[in-house]
Amino acid sequence: RPLLSGMIDRNAFEDEFPVMFKFYLERGRLSEADLQKVSEVQARWKTGNVFWLTYDNQEVEIPEWVAVNVVLNNRQNLQKTHRICMSLNHTKGYGCNRKEKDGQCNYVHECALCGQEDHGVFMSKRNGDWVCNKLRKWREEEERWVESGYGEIKGQEQVLIDLAHRPRGYKAPGTANSQRAAKAN
């Protein structure tokens, strides 16, 4: 299976998939200290038995992208990263049960994806649309990505990080644009 970077050039990645592009660009810019914080946040969730449930109620570890976004959203206050309410950001999208029940929750209420304080990442409107615009856009882009034949994103993260860090105008070998450029010369 060809690498994703051989299937899409850097400009098309940025222009056609701007939300995904920005995430992988920022993910690639994380310092060693930031990456350590990402690992630390994930470890805290795991040791605190904080998990998400799948559609069939199986426990799964909270994925790295969540910790990356929490760190990116809170660079000015990294102490806040391990205090994000994961009940609010749960995959079921119900919001924080503690806050709803008795108004008491000791965790920070902000979306783990966009950082806004008025919703959790998977909360949806009555019509079924996602409250988080960043999640809605990510899902739309991811769907188009797969429909365009670029394959699944999972497992290709480092290739996407590398592609996002190429200079604008870079044409990956094997892309239609690089082949057109070669014929023109």
Short mmCIF file of C-alpha atoms in Angstrom, two decimals:
data_model
loop_
_atom_site.label_atom_id
_atom_site.label_comp_id
_atom_site.label_asym_id
_atom_site.label_seq_id
_atom_site.Cartn_x
_atom_site.Cartn_y
_atom_site.Cartn_z
CA ARG A 1 0.00 0.00 0.00
CA PRO A 2 1.51 3.35 -0.97
CA LEU A 3 2.24 5.95 1.66
CA LEU A 4 -0.27 8.75 1.92
CA SER A 5 2.40 11.32 1.12
CA GLY A 6 2.80 9.62 -2.27
CA MET A 7 -0.88 10.06 -2.98
CA ILE A 8 -1.51 13.71 -2.09
CA ASP A 9 0.78 16.66 -2.41
CA ARG A 10 1.40 19.06 0.43
CA ASN A 11 -0.60 21.96 -1.07
CA ALA A 12 -3.66 19.80 -1.70
CA PHE A 13 -3.43 18.51 1.87
CA GLU A 14 -3.52 22.06 3.26
CA ASP A 15 -6.11 23.39 0.79
CA GLU A 16 -8.55 20.47 0.77
CA PHE A 17 -8.20 19.26 4.37
CA PRO A 18 -7.39 22.41 6.41
CA VAL A 19 -8.50 21.14 9.83
CA MET A 20 -6.55 17.90 9.49
CA PHE A 21 -3.56 19.78 8.06
CA LYS A 22 -3.48 22.23 10.97
CA PHE A 23 -3.69 19.42 13.55
CA TYR A 24 -0.76 17.49 12.02
CA LEU A 25 1.25 20.68 11.58
CA GLU A 26 0.74 21.59 15.25
CA ARG A 27 1.27 17.98 16.36
CA GLY A 28 4.64 18.01 14.62
CA ARG A 29 5.62 21.27 16.32
CA LEU A 30 5.17 19.92 19.85
CA SER A 31 8.34 20.22 21.90
CA GLU A 32 9.77 17.31 23.86
CA ALA A 33 8.26 18.87 27.01
CA ASP A 34 4.84 19.06 25.30
CA LEU A 35 5.11 15.44 24.13
CA GLN A 36 6.03 14.45 27.69
CA LYS A 37 2.90 16.27 28.88
CA VAL A 38 0.80 14.35 26.32
CA SER A 39 2.17 11.07 27.70
CA GLU A 40 1.62 12.28 31.25
CA VAL A 41 -2.02 13.20 30.56
CA GLN A 42 -2.67 9.80 28.99
CA ALA A 43 -1.00 8.03 31.92
CA ARG A 44 -3.13 9.97 34.43
CA TRP A 45 -6.29 8.99 32.60
CA LYS A 46 -5.21 5.35 32.49
CA THR A 47 -4.14 5.12 36.15
CA GLY A 48 -7.30 6.96 37.19
CA ASN A 49 -9.39 4.40 35.29
CA VAL A 50 -10.71 7.08 32.95
CA PHE A 51 -11.82 5.37 29.76
CA TRP A 52 -14.27 5.92 26.95
CA LEU A 53 -16.96 3.49 25.92
CA THR A 54 -17.47 2.29 22.39
CA TYR A 55 -20.92 2.16 20.78
CA ASP A 56 -21.31 -1.34 22.27
CA ASN A 57 -20.12 -0.24 25.76
CA GLN A 58 -16.60 -1.69 25.60
CA GLU A 59 -13.98 0.31 27.51
CA VAL A 60 -11.20 1.79 25.39
CA GLU A 61 -8.27 3.99 26.30
CA ILE A 62 -8.71 7.63 25.43
CA PRO A 63 -6.74 8.12 22.20
CA GLU A 64 -3.59 10.19 21.88
CA TRP A 65 -5.26 12.83 19.69
CA VAL A 66 -7.38 13.85 22.68
CA ALA A 67 -4.32 14.37 24.89
CA VAL A 68 -2.55 16.22 22.05
CA ASN A 69 -5.48 18.63 21.66
CA VAL A 70 -5.75 19.14 25.42
CA VAL A 71 -2.06 20.10 25.52
CA LEU A 72 -2.34 22.31 22.40
CA ASN A 73 -5.39 24.10 23.84
CA ASN A 74 -3.73 24.69 27.21
CA ARG A 75 -0.12 25.58 26.39
CA GLN A 76 -0.42 28.71 28.54
CA ASN A 77 -1.44 26.61 31.55
CA LEU A 78 -0.15 23.05 31.25
CA GLN A 79 -1.25 22.29 34.83
CA LYS A 80 -4.83 22.48 33.54
CA THR A 81 -4.31 19.61 31.07
CA HIS A 82 -4.89 16.79 33.54
CA ARG A 83 -7.93 18.55 35.01
CA ILE A 84 -10.12 18.42 31.86
CA CYS A 85 -13.47 16.75 32.59
CA MET A 86 -13.59 13.56 30.56
CA SER A 87 -17.23 12.96 31.55
CA LEU A 88 -18.06 16.13 29.61
CA ASN A 89 -15.94 14.85 26.70
CA HIS A 90 -17.15 11.26 26.75
CA THR A 91 -17.91 9.52 23.45
CA LYS A 92 -21.55 9.05 24.45
CA GLY A 93 -22.00 12.84 24.26
CA TYR A 94 -24.24 13.17 27.32
CA GLY A 95 -22.17 15.84 29.01
CA CYS A 96 -21.01 15.74 32.63
CA ASN A 97 -23.35 13.71 34.83
CA ARG A 98 -21.89 15.16 38.05
CA LYS A 99 -22.53 18.73 36.94
CA GLU A 100 -26.05 17.89 35.75
CA LYS A 101 -26.91 15.92 38.90
CA ASP A 102 -25.86 18.27 41.69
CA GLY A 103 -23.94 21.10 40.02
CA GLN A 104 -20.66 19.84 41.47
CA CYS A 105 -17.72 18.86 39.31
CA ASN A 106 -14.14 19.57 40.30
CA TYR A 107 -12.81 19.25 36.76
CA VAL A 108 -12.35 21.87 34.06
CA HIS A 109 -15.26 21.95 31.62
CA GLU A 110 -13.94 22.53 28.12
CA CYS A 111 -14.09 20.67 24.85
CA ALA A 112 -11.07 18.37 24.52
CA LEU A 113 -10.91 19.12 20.80
CA CYS A 114 -11.49 22.88 20.36
CA GLY A 115 -11.06 24.17 23.92
CA GLN A 116 -14.41 25.99 24.12
CA GLU A 117 -16.18 25.86 27.48
CA ASP A 118 -19.79 25.48 26.34
CA HIS A 119 -19.68 21.84 25.16
CA GLY A 120 -17.85 18.53 25.21
CA VAL A 121 -16.26 17.09 22.11
CA PHE A 122 -19.00 14.55 21.26
CA MET A 123 -22.08 16.48 22.33
CA SER A 124 -24.69 16.81 19.61
CA LYS A 125 -27.61 19.08 18.87
CA ARG A 126 -31.19 17.83 18.77
CA ASN A 127 -30.96 17.50 14.99
CA GLY A 128 -27.92 15.20 15.40
CA ASP A 129 -25.26 17.70 14.27
CA TRP A 130 -22.12 17.97 16.38
CA VAL A 131 -21.99 20.98 18.70
CA CYS A 132 -18.21 21.17 18.22
CA ASN A 133 -17.59 22.75 14.81
CA LYS A 134 -14.02 21.43 14.79
CA LEU A 135 -15.26 17.84 15.22
CA ARG A 136 -17.87 18.32 12.49
CA LYS A 137 -15.24 19.68 10.10
CA TRP A 138 -12.73 16.95 11.04
CA ARG A 139 -15.33 14.24 10.39
CA GLU A 140 -16.29 15.79 7.04
CA GLU A 141 -12.63 16.00 6.01
CA GLU A 142 -11.90 12.48 7.20
CA GLU A 143 -14.85 11.15 5.21
CA ARG A 144 -13.69 12.99 2.07
CA TRP A 145 -10.13 11.74 2.70
CA VAL A 146 -11.27 8.12 2.66
CA GLU A 147 -13.66 8.69 -0.28
CA SER A 148 -10.74 10.25 -2.21
CA GLY A 149 -8.86 6.96 -1.89
CA TYR A 150 -6.19 8.08 0.58
CA GLY A 151 -7.06 5.27 2.99
CA GLU A 152 -7.52 5.28 6.73
CA ILE A 153 -5.71 7.95 8.74
CA LYS A 154 -4.98 5.67 11.69
CA GLY A 155 -1.45 4.34 11.43
CA GLN A 156 -0.36 7.08 9.00
CA GLU A 157 -0.04 9.92 11.49
CA GLN A 158 3.73 10.35 11.17
CA VAL A 159 3.49 10.50 7.37
CA LEU A 160 0.87 13.26 7.71
CA ILE A 161 3.00 15.16 10.22
CA ASP A 162 5.96 14.96 7.83
CA LEU A 163 3.82 16.05 4.88
CA ALA A 164 2.38 19.03 6.79
CA HIS A 165 5.92 20.20 7.56
CA ARG A 166 7.03 20.23 3.93
CA PRO A 167 7.31 23.68 2.36
CA ARG A 168 4.30 24.92 0.42
CA GLY A 169 4.79 23.92 -3.20
CA TYR A 170 6.42 20.57 -2.32
CA LYS A 171 5.32 17.87 -4.74
CA ALA A 172 5.60 14.35 -3.38
CA PRO A 173 6.92 11.81 -5.89
CA GLY A 174 4.06 9.89 -7.46
CA THR A 175 1.41 12.59 -7.08
CA ALA A 176 -0.45 13.88 -10.12
CA ASN A 177 1.05 17.35 -9.65
CA SER A 178 4.63 16.04 -9.52
CA GLN A 179 4.02 13.97 -12.66
CA ARG A 180 2.61 17.04 -14.48
CA ALA A 181 5.62 19.10 -13.36
CA ALA A 182 8.03 16.39 -14.63
CA LYS A 183 6.31 16.31 -18.06
CA ALA A 184 6.51 20.11 -18.32
CA ASN A 185 10.31 20.01 -17.90
#
